[in-house]
PDB file of C-alpha atoms in Angstrom:
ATOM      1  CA  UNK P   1      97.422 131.051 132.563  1.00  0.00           C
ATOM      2  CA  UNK P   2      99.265 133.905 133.370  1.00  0.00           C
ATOM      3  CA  UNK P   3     103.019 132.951 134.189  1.00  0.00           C
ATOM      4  CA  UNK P   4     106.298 134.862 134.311  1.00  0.00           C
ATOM      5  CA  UNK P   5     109.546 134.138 134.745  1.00  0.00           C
ATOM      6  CA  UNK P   6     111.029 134.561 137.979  1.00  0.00           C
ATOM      7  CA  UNK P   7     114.219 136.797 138.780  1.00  0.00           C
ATOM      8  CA  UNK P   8     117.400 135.395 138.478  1.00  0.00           C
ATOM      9  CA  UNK P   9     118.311 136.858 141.931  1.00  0.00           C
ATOM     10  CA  UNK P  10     115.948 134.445 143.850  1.00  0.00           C
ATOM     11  CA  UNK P  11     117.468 131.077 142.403  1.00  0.00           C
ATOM     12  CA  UNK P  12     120.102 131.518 145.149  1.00  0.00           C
ATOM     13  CA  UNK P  13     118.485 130.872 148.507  1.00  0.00           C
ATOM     14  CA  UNK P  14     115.591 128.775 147.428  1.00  0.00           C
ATOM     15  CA  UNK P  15     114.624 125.839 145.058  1.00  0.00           C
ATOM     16  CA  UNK P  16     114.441 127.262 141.131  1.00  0.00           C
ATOM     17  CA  UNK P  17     110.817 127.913 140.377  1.00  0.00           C
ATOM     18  CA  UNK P  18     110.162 129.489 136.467  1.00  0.00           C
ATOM     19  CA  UNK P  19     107.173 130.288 135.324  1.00  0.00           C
ATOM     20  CA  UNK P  20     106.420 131.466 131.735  1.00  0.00           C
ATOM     21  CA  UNK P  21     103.879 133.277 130.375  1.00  0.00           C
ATOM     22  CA  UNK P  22     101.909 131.242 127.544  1.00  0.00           C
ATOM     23  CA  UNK P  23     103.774 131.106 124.318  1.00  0.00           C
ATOM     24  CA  UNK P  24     106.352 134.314 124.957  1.00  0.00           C
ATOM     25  CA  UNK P  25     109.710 132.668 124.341  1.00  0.00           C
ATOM     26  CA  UNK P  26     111.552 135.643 123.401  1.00  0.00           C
ATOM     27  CA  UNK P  27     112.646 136.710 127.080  1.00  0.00           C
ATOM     28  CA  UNK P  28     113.561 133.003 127.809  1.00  0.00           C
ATOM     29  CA  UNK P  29     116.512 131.995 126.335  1.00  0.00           C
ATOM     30  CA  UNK P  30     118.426 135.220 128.131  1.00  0.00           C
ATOM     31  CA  UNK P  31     117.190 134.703 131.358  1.00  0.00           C
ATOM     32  CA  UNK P  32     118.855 130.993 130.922  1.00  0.00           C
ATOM     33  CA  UNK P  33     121.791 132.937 130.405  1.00  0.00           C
ATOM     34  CA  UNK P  34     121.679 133.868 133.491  1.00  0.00           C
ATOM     35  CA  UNK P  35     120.856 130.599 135.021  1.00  0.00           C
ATOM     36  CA  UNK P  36     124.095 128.845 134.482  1.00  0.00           C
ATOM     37  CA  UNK P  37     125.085 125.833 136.218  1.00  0.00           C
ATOM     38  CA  UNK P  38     123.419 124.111 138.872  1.00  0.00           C
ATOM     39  CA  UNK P  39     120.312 127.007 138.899  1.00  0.00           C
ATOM     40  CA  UNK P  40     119.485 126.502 135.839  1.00  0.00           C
ATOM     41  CA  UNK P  41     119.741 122.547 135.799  1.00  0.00           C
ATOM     42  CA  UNK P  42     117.321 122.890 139.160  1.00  0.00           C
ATOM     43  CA  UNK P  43     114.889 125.130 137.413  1.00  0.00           C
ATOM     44  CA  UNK P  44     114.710 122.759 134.653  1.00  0.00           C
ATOM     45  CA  UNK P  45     114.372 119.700 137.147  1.00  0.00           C
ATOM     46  CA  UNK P  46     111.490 121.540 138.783  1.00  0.00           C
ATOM     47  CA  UNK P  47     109.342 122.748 135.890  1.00  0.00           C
ATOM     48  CA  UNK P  48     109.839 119.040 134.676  1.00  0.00           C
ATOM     49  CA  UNK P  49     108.241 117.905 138.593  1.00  0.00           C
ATOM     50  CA  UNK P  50     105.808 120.221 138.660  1.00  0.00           C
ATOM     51  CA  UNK P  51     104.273 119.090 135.027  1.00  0.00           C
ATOM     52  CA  UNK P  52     104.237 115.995 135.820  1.00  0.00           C
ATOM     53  CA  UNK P  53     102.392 116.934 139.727  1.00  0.00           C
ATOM     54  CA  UNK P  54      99.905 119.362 138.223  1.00  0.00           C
ATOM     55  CA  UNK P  55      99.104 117.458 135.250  1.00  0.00           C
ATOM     56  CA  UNK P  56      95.309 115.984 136.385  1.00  0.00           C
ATOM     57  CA  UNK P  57      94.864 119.815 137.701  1.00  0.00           C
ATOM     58  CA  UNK P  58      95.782 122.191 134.345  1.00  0.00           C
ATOM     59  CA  UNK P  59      93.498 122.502 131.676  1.00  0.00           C
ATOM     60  CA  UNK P  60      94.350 121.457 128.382  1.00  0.00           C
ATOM     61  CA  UNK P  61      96.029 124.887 127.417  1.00  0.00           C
ATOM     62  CA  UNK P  62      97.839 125.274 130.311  1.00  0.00           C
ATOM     63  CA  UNK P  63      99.306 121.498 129.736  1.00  0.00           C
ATOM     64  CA  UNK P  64     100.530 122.319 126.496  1.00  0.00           C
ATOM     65  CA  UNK P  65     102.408 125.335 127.543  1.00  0.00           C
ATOM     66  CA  UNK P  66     103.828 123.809 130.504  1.00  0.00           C
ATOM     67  CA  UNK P  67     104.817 120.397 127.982  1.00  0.00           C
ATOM     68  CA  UNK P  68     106.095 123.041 125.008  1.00  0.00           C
ATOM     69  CA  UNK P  69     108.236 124.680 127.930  1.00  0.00           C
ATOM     70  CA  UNK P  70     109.958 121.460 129.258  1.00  0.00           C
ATOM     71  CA  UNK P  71     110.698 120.440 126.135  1.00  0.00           C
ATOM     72  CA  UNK P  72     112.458 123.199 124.436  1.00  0.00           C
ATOM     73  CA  UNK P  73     114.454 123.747 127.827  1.00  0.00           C
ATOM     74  CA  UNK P  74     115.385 119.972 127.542  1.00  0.00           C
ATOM     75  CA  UNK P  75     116.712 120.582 123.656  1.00  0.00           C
ATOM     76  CA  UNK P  76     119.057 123.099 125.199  1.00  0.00           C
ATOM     77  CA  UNK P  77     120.415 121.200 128.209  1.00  0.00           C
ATOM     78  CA  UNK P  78     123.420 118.253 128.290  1.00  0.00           C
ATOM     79  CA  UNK P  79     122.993 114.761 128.924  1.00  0.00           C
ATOM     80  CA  UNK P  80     122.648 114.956 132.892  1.00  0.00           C
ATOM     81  CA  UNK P  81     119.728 116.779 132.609  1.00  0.00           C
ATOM     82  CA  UNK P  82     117.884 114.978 129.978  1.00  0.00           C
ATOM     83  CA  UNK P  83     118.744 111.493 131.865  1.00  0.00           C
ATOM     84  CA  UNK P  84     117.312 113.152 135.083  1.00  0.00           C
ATOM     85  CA  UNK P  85     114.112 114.527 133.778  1.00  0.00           C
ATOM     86  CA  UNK P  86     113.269 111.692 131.585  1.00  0.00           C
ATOM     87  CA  UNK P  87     113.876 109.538 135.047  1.00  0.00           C
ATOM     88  CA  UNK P  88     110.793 112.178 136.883  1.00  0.00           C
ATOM     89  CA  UNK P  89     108.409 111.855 133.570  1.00  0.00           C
ATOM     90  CA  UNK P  90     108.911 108.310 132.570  1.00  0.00           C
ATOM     91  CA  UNK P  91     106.247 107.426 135.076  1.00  0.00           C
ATOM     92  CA  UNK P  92     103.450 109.874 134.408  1.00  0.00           C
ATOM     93  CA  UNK P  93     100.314 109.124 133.091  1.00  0.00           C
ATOM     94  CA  UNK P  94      99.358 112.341 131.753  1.00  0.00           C
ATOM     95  CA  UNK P  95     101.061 115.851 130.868  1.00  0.00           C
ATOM     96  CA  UNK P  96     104.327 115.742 129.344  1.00  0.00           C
ATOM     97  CA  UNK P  97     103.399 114.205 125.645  1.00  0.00           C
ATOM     98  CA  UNK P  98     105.932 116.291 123.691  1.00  0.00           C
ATOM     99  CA  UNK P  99     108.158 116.000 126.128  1.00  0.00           C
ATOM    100  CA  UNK P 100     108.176 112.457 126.085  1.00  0.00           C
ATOM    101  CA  UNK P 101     108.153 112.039 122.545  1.00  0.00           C
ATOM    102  CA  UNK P 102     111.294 114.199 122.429  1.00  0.00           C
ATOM    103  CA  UNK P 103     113.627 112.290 124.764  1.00  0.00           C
ATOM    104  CA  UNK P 104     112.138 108.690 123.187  1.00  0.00           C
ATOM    105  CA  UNK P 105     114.301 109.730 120.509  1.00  0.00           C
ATOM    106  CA  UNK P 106     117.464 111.648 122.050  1.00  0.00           C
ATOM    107  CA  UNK P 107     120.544 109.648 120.278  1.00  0.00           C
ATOM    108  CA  UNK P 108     121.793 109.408 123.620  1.00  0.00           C
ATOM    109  CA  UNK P 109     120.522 105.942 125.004  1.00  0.00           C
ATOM    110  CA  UNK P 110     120.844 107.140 128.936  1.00  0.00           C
ATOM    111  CA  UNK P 111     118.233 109.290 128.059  1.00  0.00           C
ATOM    112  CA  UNK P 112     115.786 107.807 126.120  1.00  0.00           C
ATOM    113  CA  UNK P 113     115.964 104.175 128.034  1.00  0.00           C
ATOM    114  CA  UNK P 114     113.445 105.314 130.968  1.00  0.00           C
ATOM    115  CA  UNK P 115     110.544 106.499 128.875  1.00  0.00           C
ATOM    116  CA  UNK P 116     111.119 103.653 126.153  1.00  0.00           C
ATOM    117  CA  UNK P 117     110.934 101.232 128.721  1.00  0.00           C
ATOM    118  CA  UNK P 118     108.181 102.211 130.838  1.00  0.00           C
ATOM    119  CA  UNK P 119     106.805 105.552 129.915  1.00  0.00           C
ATOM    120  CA  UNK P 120     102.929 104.995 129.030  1.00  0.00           C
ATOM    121  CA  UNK P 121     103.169 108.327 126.872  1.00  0.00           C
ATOM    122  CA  UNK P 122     104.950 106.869 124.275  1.00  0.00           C
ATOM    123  CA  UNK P 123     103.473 105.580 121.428  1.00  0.00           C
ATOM    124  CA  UNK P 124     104.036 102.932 119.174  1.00  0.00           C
ATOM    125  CA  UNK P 125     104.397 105.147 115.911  1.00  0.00           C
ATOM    126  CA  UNK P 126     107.254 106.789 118.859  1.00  0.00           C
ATOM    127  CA  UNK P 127     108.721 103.117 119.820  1.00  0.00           C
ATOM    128  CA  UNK P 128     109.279 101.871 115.620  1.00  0.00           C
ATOM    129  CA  UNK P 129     111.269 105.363 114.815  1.00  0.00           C
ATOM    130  CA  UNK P 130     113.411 104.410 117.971  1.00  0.00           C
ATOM    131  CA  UNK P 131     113.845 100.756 117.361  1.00  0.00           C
ATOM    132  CA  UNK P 132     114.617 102.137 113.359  1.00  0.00           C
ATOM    133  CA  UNK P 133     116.959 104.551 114.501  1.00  0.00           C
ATOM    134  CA  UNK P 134     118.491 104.048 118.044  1.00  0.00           C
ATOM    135  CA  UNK P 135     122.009 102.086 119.017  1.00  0.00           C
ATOM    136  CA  UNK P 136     121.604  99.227 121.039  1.00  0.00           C
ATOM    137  CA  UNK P 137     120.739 100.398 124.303  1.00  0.00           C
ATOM    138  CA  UNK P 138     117.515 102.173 122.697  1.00  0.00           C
ATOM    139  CA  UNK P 139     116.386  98.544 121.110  1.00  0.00           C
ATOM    140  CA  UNK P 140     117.241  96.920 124.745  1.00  0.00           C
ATOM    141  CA  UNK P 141     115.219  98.960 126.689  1.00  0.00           C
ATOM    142  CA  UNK P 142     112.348  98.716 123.961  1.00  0.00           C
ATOM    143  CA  UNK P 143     112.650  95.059 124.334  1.00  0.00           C
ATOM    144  CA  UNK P 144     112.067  95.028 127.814  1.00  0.00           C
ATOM    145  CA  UNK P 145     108.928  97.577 127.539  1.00  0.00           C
ATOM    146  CA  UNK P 146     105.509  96.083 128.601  1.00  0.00           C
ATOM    147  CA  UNK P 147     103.458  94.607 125.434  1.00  0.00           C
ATOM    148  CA  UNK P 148     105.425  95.848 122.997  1.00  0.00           C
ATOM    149  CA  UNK P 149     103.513  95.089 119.592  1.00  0.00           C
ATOM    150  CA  UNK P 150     104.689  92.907 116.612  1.00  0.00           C
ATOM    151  CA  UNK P 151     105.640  95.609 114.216  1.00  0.00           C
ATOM    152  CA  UNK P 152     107.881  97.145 116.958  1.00  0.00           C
ATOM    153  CA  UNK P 153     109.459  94.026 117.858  1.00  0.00           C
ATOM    154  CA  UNK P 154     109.580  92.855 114.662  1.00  0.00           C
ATOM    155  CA  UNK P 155     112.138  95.916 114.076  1.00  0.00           C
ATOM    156  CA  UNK P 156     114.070  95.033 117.318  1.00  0.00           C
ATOM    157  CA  UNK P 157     114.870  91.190 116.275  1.00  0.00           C
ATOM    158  CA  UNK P 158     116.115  92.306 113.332  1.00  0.00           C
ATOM    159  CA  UNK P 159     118.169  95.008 114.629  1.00  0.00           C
ATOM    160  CA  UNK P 160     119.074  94.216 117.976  1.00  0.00           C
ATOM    161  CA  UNK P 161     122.843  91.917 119.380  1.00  0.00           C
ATOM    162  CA  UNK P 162     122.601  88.768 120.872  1.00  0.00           C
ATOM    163  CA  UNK P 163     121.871  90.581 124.440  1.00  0.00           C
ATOM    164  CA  UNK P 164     118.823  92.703 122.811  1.00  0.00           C
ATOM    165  CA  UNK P 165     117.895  89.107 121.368  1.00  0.00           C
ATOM    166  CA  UNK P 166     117.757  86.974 124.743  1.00  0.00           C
ATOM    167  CA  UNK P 167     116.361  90.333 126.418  1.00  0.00           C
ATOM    168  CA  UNK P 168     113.051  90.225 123.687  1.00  0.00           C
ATOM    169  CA  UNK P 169     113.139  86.486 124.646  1.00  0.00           C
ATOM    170  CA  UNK P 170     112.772  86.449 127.569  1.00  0.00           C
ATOM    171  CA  UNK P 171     110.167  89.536 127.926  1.00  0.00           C
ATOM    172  CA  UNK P 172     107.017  87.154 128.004  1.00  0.00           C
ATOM    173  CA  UNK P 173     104.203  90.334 127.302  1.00  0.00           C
ATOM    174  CA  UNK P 174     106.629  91.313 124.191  1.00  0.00           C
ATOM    175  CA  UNK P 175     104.298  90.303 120.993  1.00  0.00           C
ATOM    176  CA  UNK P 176     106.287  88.175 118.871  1.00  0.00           C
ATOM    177  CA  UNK P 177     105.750  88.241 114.639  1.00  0.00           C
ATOM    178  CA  UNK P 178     106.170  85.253 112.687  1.00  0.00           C
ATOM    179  CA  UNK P 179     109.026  86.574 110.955  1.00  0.00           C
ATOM    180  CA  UNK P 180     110.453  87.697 114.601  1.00  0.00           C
ATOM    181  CA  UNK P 181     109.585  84.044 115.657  1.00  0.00           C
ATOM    182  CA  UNK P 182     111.592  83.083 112.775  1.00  0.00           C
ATOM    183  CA  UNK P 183     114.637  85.620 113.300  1.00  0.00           C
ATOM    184  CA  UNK P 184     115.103  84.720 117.210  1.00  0.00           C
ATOM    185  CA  UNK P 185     114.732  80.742 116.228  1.00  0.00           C
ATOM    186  CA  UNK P 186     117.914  81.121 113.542  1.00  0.00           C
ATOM    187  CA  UNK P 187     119.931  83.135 116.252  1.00  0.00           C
ATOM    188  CA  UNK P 188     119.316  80.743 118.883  1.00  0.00           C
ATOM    189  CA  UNK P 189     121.433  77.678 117.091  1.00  0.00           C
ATOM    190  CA  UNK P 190     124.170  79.352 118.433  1.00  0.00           C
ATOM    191  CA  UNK P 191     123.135  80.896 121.416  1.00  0.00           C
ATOM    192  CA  UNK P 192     121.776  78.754 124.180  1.00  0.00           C
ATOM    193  CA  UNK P 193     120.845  81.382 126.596  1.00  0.00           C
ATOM    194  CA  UNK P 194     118.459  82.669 123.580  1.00  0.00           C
ATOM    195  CA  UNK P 195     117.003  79.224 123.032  1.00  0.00           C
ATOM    196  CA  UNK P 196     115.819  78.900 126.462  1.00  0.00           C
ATOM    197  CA  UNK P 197     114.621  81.974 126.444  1.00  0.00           C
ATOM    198  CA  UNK P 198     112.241  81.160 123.529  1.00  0.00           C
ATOM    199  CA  UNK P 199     111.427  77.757 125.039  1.00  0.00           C
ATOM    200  CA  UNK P 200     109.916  79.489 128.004  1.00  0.00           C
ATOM    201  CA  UNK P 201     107.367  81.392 126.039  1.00  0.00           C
ATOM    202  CA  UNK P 202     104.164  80.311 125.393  1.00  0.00           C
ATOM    203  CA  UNK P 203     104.003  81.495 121.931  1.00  0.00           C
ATOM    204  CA  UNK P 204     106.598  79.695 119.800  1.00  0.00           C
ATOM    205  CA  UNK P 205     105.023  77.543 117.146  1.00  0.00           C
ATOM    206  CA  UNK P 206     105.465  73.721 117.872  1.00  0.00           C
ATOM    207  CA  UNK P 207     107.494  73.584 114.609  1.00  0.00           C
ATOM    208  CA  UNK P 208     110.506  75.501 116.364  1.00  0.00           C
ATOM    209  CA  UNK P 209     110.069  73.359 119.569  1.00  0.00           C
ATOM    210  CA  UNK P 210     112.367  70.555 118.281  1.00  0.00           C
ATOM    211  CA  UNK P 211     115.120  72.314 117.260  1.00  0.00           C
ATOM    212  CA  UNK P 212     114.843  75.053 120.051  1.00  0.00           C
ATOM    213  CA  UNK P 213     115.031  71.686 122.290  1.00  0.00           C
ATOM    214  CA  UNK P 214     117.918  70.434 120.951  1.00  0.00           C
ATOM    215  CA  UNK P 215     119.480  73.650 121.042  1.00  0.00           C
ATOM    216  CA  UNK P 216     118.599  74.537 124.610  1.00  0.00           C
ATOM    217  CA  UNK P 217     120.045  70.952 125.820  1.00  0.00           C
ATOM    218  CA  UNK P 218     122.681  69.679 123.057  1.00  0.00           C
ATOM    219  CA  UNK P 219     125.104  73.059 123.374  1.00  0.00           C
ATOM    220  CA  UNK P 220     127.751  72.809 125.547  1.00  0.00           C
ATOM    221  CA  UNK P 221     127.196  69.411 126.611  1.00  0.00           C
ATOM    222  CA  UNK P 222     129.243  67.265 124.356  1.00  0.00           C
ATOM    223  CA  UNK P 223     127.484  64.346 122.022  1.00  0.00           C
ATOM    224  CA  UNK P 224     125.513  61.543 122.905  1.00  0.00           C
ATOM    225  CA  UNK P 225     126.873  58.054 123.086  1.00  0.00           C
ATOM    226  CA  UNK P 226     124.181  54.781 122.390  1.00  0.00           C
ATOM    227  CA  UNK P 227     121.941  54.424 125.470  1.00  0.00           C
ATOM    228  CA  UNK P 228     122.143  58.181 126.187  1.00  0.00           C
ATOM    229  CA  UNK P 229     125.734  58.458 128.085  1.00  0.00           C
ATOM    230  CA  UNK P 230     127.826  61.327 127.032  1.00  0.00           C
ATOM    231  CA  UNK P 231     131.053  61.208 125.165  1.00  0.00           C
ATOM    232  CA  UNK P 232     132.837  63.455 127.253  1.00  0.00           C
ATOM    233  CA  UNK P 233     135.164  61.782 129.829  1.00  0.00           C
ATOM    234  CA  UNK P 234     134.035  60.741 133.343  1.00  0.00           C
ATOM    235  CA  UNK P 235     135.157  63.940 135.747  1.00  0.00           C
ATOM    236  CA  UNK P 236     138.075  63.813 137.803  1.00  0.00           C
ATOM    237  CA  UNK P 237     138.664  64.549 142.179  1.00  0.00           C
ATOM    238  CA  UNK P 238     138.001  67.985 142.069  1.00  0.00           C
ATOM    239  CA  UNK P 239     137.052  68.871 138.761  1.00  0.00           C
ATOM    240  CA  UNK P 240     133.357  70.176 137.856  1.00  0.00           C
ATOM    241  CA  UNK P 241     130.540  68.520 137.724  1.00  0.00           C
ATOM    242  CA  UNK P 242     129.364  67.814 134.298  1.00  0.00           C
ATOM    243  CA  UNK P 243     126.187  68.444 132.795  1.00  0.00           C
ATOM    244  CA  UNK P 244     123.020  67.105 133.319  1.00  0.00           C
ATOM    245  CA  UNK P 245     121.815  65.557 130.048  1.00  0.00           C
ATOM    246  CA  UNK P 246     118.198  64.947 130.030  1.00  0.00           C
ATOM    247  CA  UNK P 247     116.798  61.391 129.095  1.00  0.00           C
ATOM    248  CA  UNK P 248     114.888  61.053 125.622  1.00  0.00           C
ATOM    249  CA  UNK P 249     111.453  60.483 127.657  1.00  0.00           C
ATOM    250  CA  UNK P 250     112.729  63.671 129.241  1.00  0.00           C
ATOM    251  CA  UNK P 251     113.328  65.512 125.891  1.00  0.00           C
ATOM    252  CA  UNK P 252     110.062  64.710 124.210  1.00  0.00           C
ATOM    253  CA  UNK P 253     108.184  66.242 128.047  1.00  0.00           C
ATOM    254  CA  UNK P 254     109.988  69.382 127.152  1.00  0.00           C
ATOM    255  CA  UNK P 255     109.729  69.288 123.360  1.00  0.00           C
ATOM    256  CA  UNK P 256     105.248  68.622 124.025  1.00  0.00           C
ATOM    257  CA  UNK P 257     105.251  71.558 126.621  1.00  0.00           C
TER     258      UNK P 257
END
């Protein structure tokens, strides 16, 4: 693959195009001195596009290369840049493995969200460093990721707020671990949104039903007199209208499904 870098005079009239020659580095970094600005944030954008558009084509050396070159012109470029490539690679199949791996871990959660959440690059060894390391926008969008497995989610229940919670909830491909099972059933008592969630899945032991039930049904809607009317008082002209509360036959169809 013999590439070179293009002159810095020609990023003004058309779209950035650089091209490196395989493994020379050296000559690089100062020719991204000269690309300040909006050149060199285009050049970046379209080494990233065409990586991820040549991929099937390149051999195996020439993929490395182009991955090695998108990634170390990622580590030098702000936030912007990083959000918008990781947007153009989260998607591919094939080509940009370091490059993926890289911004799966940027502290910055704008960044790594995309490929956490849908990139098919990452792996899972990739998703538990994340999930042990990242804020809470890095644990959402791994909760929301397609068949996320137990160890990874394991390491997001115990992690993650109440929104990363309801989020792993309700994600019915996310592969739940006992002791995840067990982490999401204690933070449902007082979350009803959460309990719901769980409810919903098809995987929660029938030993958590009941109390997920009661949970799901009994927050928020005031106790239960004798005969199943509720204690709170009858609504007014104009007010809301109150809750439905479900019949015992009702509750025992919900707690068997």
């Amino acid at each position: 693959m013999s590439l070179v870098l293009a002159d810095s005079s020609s990023f003004t009239d058309e779209t950035p195009r650089m091209l490196l020659k395989q493994n020379d580095f050296a000559g690089l970094e100062s020719a991204l001195e000269r690309l300040k600005g909006e050149a060199g944030s285009a050049a970046v954008h379209e080494l990233a596009d065409d990586l991820v558009a040549s991929a099937d084509r390149l051999g195996p050396t020439q993929l490395r290369v182009y991955d090695e070159v998108v990634r170390w012109l990622l580590r030098r470029s702000d936030g912007p840049v990083r959000v918008a490539v990781a947007e153009r690679v989260c998607a591919a199949a094939n080509g940009p493995d370091l490059t993926v791996r890289d911004l799966a871990l940027d502290p910055e959660p704008t960044v790594a969200a995309p490929v956490l959440r849908r990139s098919p690059l990452v792996r899972n060894a990739d998703l538990l460093a994340a999930a042990e390391r990242g804020g809470d926008g890095h644990l959402r969008a791994i909760a929301e990721r397609a068949d996320v497995p137990e160890p990874v989610t394991e390491m997001v229940a115990a992690r993650g707020s109440p929104a990363v919670l309801r989020a792993l909830a309700a994600n019915p491909t996310a592969h739940l671990s006992p002791a995840g099972l067990d982490r999401l059933a204690r933070a449902a008592r007082d979350d009803r949104e959460l309990a719901v969630g769980l409810l919903k899945r098809g995987d929660v032991p029938v030993r958590l039903t009941q109390n997920l039930v009661q949970h799901a049904v009994g927050s928020g809607t005031g106790r239960l007199r004798q005969g199943g009317e509720s204690s709170d008082p009858a609504p007014t002209a104009g007010s809301a209208s109150p809750r439905f509360l479900p019949s015992t036959a009702g509750l025992r169809r919900a707690e068997a499904q």
